[in-house]
Coordinates of C-alpha atoms and ligand atoms in Angstrom, one line a residue:
M616 CA 13.3 122.2 -15.8
D617 CA 16.3 122.6 -17.9
F618 CA 16.2 121.7 -21.5
S619 CA 19.6 122.9 -22.6
G620 CA 21.0 120.7 -25.2
K621 CA 17.6 119.4 -26.1
L622 CA 16.2 119.5 -29.7
Y623 CA 12.3 119.6 -30.2
L624 CA 10.3 119.6 -33.2
V625 CA 7.3 122.0 -32.7
T626 CA 4.4 122.1 -35.3
G627 CA 2.0 125.0 -35.3
A628 CA 4.8 127.3 -34.3
S629 CA 3.5 130.5 -36.1
V630 CA 3.8 133.7 -34.2
D631 CA -0.1 134.1 -34.5
S632 CA -0.9 130.6 -33.0
D633 CA -1.9 131.1 -29.4
I634 CA -0.8 127.7 -28.0
G635 CA 1.8 126.7 -30.5
F636 CA 3.7 130.0 -29.8
A637 CA 3.2 130.0 -26.1
I638 CA 4.8 126.4 -26.2
C639 CA 7.9 127.7 -28.2
K640 CA 8.2 130.6 -25.7
K641 CA 8.3 128.4 -22.8
L642 CA 10.8 125.8 -24.4
D643 CA 13.0 128.6 -25.4
E644 CA 13.0 129.9 -21.8
L645 CA 14.0 126.5 -20.6
G646 CA 16.9 126.4 -22.8
A647 CA 15.8 123.9 -25.7
T648 CA 16.6 124.3 -29.4
L649 CA 13.6 124.2 -31.6
I650 CA 12.7 123.1 -35.0
L651 CA 9.9 125.5 -35.8
V652 CA 7.2 124.2 -38.2
S653 CA 4.1 125.5 -39.9
R654 CA 3.4 126.5 -43.7
R655 CA 4.1 130.3 -43.4
E656 CA 7.9 131.0 -43.3
A657 CA 7.5 134.7 -42.4
S658 CA 5.3 133.7 -39.4
L659 CA 8.0 131.3 -38.2
K660 CA 10.6 134.0 -38.6
D661 CA 8.4 136.3 -36.5
T662 CA 8.3 133.6 -33.8
A663 CA 12.0 133.1 -33.8
Q664 CA 12.4 136.8 -33.6
Q665 CA 10.4 136.8 -30.3
L666 CA 12.4 134.0 -28.7
T667 CA 15.4 134.9 -26.6
A668 CA 17.9 132.3 -28.0
N669 CA 19.2 132.7 -31.5
K670 CA 19.7 129.0 -32.3
H671 CA 16.1 127.9 -33.5
H672 CA 15.6 126.3 -37.1
I673 CA 12.8 127.6 -39.3
C674 CA 11.4 124.8 -41.3
P675 CA 8.2 125.6 -43.2
F676 CA 6.2 122.5 -44.3
D677 CA 2.6 121.7 -45.2
L678 CA 1.9 118.6 -43.0
S679 CA -1.1 117.7 -45.1
K680 CA 1.5 116.2 -47.5
L681 CA 1.5 113.1 -45.5
D682 CA 3.6 110.9 -47.7
E683 CA 6.2 113.5 -47.8
I684 CA 6.6 113.6 -44.0
P685 CA 9.2 110.6 -43.8
I686 CA 11.5 112.0 -46.2
W687 CA 11.1 115.5 -44.8
V688 CA 11.9 114.2 -41.2
N689 CA 14.8 112.3 -42.6
N690 CA 16.2 115.6 -44.1
L691 CA 15.6 117.4 -40.9
V692 CA 17.5 114.9 -38.8
K693 CA 20.6 114.7 -41.1
Q694 CA 20.7 118.5 -41.0
Y695 CA 20.0 119.3 -37.3
G696 CA 20.4 115.8 -35.5
A697 CA 18.2 113.4 -33.6
V698 CA 15.4 115.0 -31.6
D699 CA 14.6 114.8 -28.0
G700 CA 10.9 115.1 -28.6
L701 CA 8.1 116.2 -30.7
I702 CA 5.2 118.8 -30.0
H703 CA 2.3 118.5 -32.6
S704 CA 0.2 121.6 -31.9
A705 CA -0.8 122.4 -35.6
S706 CA -4.4 121.7 -36.5
Y707 CA -7.3 122.3 -38.5
Q708 CA -10.1 124.0 -36.6
G709 CA -13.6 125.1 -37.0
Y710 CA -17.3 124.2 -37.2
S711 CA -18.8 121.5 -39.5
P712 CA -22.5 121.2 -39.1
L713 CA -23.6 117.8 -40.3
R714 CA -26.0 118.9 -42.9
G715 CA -23.0 120.5 -44.9
V716 CA -20.2 117.9 -44.4
T717 CA -18.1 117.0 -47.4
G718 CA -15.3 114.3 -48.0
Q719 CA -12.8 117.3 -48.3
Q720 CA -13.8 118.7 -45.0
I721 CA -13.3 115.3 -43.4
S722 CA -9.9 115.0 -44.8
N723 CA -9.1 118.5 -43.8
Y724 CA -9.7 117.7 -40.2
F725 CA -8.3 114.4 -40.0
D726 CA -5.2 115.0 -42.2
I727 CA -3.6 117.6 -39.8
N728 CA -5.1 116.7 -36.5
F729 CA -4.6 113.0 -36.6
S730 CA -2.9 111.6 -39.7
A731 CA 0.2 114.1 -39.6
A732 CA 0.5 113.1 -36.0
V733 CA 0.9 109.5 -37.0
M734 CA 3.4 110.2 -39.8
L735 CA 5.3 112.3 -37.5
T736 CA 5.5 109.7 -34.7
S737 CA 6.3 107.0 -37.3
S738 CA 9.2 109.0 -39.0
L739 CA 10.6 110.2 -35.6
S740 CA 10.6 107.0 -34.0
K741 CA 12.9 105.4 -36.4
A742 CA 16.4 104.3 -35.3
R743 CA 18.8 107.4 -35.0
H744 CA 16.0 109.8 -35.3
F745 CA 15.6 110.3 -31.7
N746 CA 17.6 110.4 -28.5
P747 CA 17.2 108.3 -25.3
N748 CA 14.2 109.0 -23.4
A749 CA 12.5 111.0 -26.1
S750 CA 8.9 112.5 -25.4
F751 CA 6.2 113.1 -27.9
V752 CA 3.4 115.4 -27.1
F753 CA 0.2 116.1 -29.0
I754 CA -2.1 118.8 -28.3
G755 CA -5.7 117.2 -28.2
S756 CA -8.9 118.8 -27.1
A757 CA -11.6 118.5 -24.6
A758 CA -13.8 118.2 -27.7
G759 CA -12.2 114.8 -28.2
V760 CA -13.7 113.7 -24.9
R761 CA -17.1 115.3 -24.9
G762 CA -19.7 115.7 -27.7
L763 CA -20.2 119.3 -29.0
K764 CA -22.7 120.5 -31.5
A765 CA -21.4 121.3 -35.0
R766 CA -18.0 120.0 -34.2
T767 CA -18.3 116.3 -35.1
L768 CA -15.3 116.4 -37.3
Y769 CA -13.0 118.2 -35.1
A770 CA -14.1 116.2 -32.0
A771 CA -13.6 113.0 -33.7
S772 CA -10.3 113.8 -35.1
K773 CA -9.2 114.8 -31.7
A774 CA -10.6 111.5 -30.1
A775 CA -8.5 109.8 -32.7
L776 CA -5.4 111.6 -31.5
H777 CA -6.2 110.7 -28.0
S778 CA -6.4 107.0 -29.0
L779 CA -3.2 107.2 -30.7
V780 CA -1.2 108.1 -27.8
R781 CA -2.4 104.9 -26.0
S782 CA -1.3 102.5 -28.7
A783 CA 1.8 104.4 -29.7
A784 CA 3.0 104.4 -26.0
L785 CA 2.6 100.8 -25.8
E786 CA 4.5 100.2 -29.2
L787 CA 7.3 102.8 -28.4
A788 CA 7.9 101.8 -24.8
S789 CA 10.6 99.4 -25.9
K790 CA 12.6 102.4 -27.4
S791 CA 11.9 104.3 -24.3
I792 CA 9.7 106.9 -26.2
R793 CA 6.9 108.3 -24.1
V794 CA 4.0 109.6 -26.0
N795 CA 1.2 111.8 -24.2
C796 CA -1.4 114.2 -25.2
V797 CA -2.5 117.6 -23.5
A798 CA -6.2 118.3 -23.9
P799 CA -7.3 122.0 -23.4
A800 CA -10.9 123.2 -23.5
V801 CA -11.5 126.7 -24.5
V802 CA -8.2 128.7 -24.2
S803 CA -8.2 132.5 -24.1
G804 CA -6.8 134.1 -27.3
A805 CA -7.6 135.0 -30.9
K806 CA -9.3 131.5 -31.6
A807 CA -11.6 131.8 -28.6
E808 CA -12.6 135.4 -29.5
K809 CA -13.4 134.1 -33.0
Q810 CA -15.4 131.4 -31.4
F811 CA -17.3 133.9 -29.1
E812 CA -18.2 136.0 -32.2
I813 CA -19.9 133.0 -33.8
L814 CA -21.7 131.9 -30.7
G815 CA -23.1 135.4 -29.8
E816 CA -23.3 136.7 -26.0
A817 CA -25.7 134.2 -24.5
Q818 CA -24.0 131.0 -25.7
T819 CA -20.7 132.5 -24.9
K820 CA -21.7 133.1 -21.3
I821 CA -22.8 129.5 -20.9
L822 CA -19.6 128.2 -22.5
I823 CA -17.4 130.3 -20.2
D824 CA -19.4 129.3 -17.2
A825 CA -18.8 125.6 -18.2
H826 CA -15.1 126.4 -17.0
P827 CA -15.4 126.3 -13.3
L828 CA -11.6 127.6 -12.8
G829 CA -12.2 130.1 -15.9
L830 CA -10.4 129.7 -19.1
S831 CA -6.9 128.3 -19.5
K832 CA -4.4 130.5 -20.8
P833 CA -2.0 129.4 -23.7
E834 CA 0.8 129.4 -20.9
D835 CA -1.1 127.0 -18.8
V836 CA -1.0 124.5 -21.8
A837 CA 2.8 125.2 -22.4
N838 CA 3.4 124.4 -18.8
S839 CA 1.7 121.0 -19.1
V840 CA 3.6 120.3 -22.3
S841 CA 7.0 121.0 -20.5
F842 CA 6.0 118.6 -17.7
L843 CA 5.4 115.8 -20.1
L844 CA 8.6 116.6 -22.0
S845 CA 10.7 116.6 -18.8
D846 CA 12.0 113.8 -16.7
L847 CA 9.3 114.9 -13.9
S848 CA 6.9 112.8 -15.9
A849 CA 9.4 110.0 -16.7
K850 CA 7.0 107.2 -15.8
T851 CA 3.8 108.8 -17.7
T852 CA 3.1 107.5 -21.1
G853 CA -0.2 106.9 -23.1
M854 CA -2.1 109.7 -21.1
T855 CA -4.2 112.6 -22.0
L856 CA -3.7 115.4 -19.4
T857 CA -6.7 117.8 -19.4
V858 CA -6.1 121.7 -19.0
D859 CA -9.5 122.6 -19.1
G860 CA -10.4 124.7 -16.1
G861 CA -12.7 121.8 -14.9
F862 CA -14.7 121.7 -18.2
L863 CA -14.7 118.0 -18.2
A864 CA -15.2 117.4 -14.4
G865 CA -18.9 118.4 -14.6
Ligands
LIG2143 N1 -7.4 127.6 -29.0 C1 -8.2 126.8 -28.3 O1 -9.0 127.4 -27.6 C2 -7.8 125.4 -28.4 C3 -8.7 124.6 -27.5 C4 -8.5 123.3 -27.5 C5 -7.5 122.6 -28.2 N2 -6.8 123.5 -29.1 C6 -5.6 122.7 -29.8 O2 -4.5 123.4 -29.5 C7 -3.7 123.6 -30.7 C8 -3.3 124.9 -31.0 O3 -4.4 125.7 -31.2 P1 -4.3 127.2 -31.4 O4 -5.7 127.7 -31.5 O5 -3.3 128.0 -30.7 O6 -3.7 127.0 -33.0 P2 -3.9 127.9 -34.2 O7 -3.8 129.4 -33.9 O8 -5.1 127.5 -35.1 O9 -2.8 127.6 -35.0 C9 -2.7 126.5 -35.8 C10 -1.1 126.2 -36.4 O10 -1.1 125.0 -37.3 C11 -0.4 125.5 -38.4 N3 -1.0 124.7 -39.5 C12 -2.2 124.7 -39.9 N4 -2.3 124.0 -41.0 C13 -1.0 123.4 -41.3 C14 -0.5 122.6 -42.2 N5 -1.2 122.2 -43.2 N6 0.8 122.4 -42.2 C15 1.7 122.8 -41.2 N7 1.0 123.6 -40.2 C16 -0.1 123.9 -40.2 C17 -0.6 127.1 -38.5 O11 0.4 127.7 -39.2 P3 0.3 128.0 -40.8 O12 -1.0 128.6 -41.2 O13 1.5 128.9 -41.1 O14 0.5 126.7 -41.5 C18 -0.6 127.5 -37.0 O15 0.8 127.6 -36.6 C19 -4.4 122.7 -31.9 O16 -4.1 121.3 -31.9 C20 -5.9 123.0 -31.3 O17 -6.7 121.9 -31.9 C21 -6.9 124.8 -29.1

């Protein structure tokens, strides 16, 4: 794979994001130029410093400002040119037991995990905002496929994202834009460690054992994202590709 001359917008690109950072590293290695997005500018600068090429763009933005996304994207395209693809890795994660759910919590999960993806897809698929054969990839979750206790909101927001790729793929095929999703189960890293602390030793063992091939690494997710961006997947659209160590096979 060679992404020289390609421009990708990557959300969730902070240096302390397990998966987003691994995606940035992989795409940088493959020669791409990146528009790095998250809320914290300092964290994006740290990401850029750890990449080999000195050509990436640092663009802090709060994706929960849904109605501002079209004008923000318009400005990005004016400044940096049309994109060859989008990787939406930014997310709102956590536990939300049903007994304590609030309207604000529902918005927190859905705004970033689903609605921002819709707005980015809508804005980037406008004429002259994308290059021929563009590819959009969202980071979903095995939670969007299978029920998980105390994760109703996260899981439902990811299921909505998985659904989005199917309809968007049909609608954008006439523009030769492909739309796909990568769905990890638990991925080793800081988020997983936090989850294990909450669950305790016994539940953690059950969770890890539910991944027959073991936990995926952030790099495993990044490799699948690269495949879906590349011409190697030229006829793949509307799909959710699991990278889950076999979690959903059982
Ligand atoms: N880690 C796992 O085990 C796992 C498993 C399955 C699926 N996933 C999915 O994989 C993706 C990456 O996961 P991760 O654990 O590596 O991510 P993470 O560490 O939680 O990072 C989230 C990223 O999103 C950015 N972000 C959050 N809210 C934002 C907002 N309002 N506007 C703009 N950026 C925002 C954060 O940066 P700022 O704070 O600077 O904004 C950060 O870069 C997510 O979609 C997640 O749901 C992860």
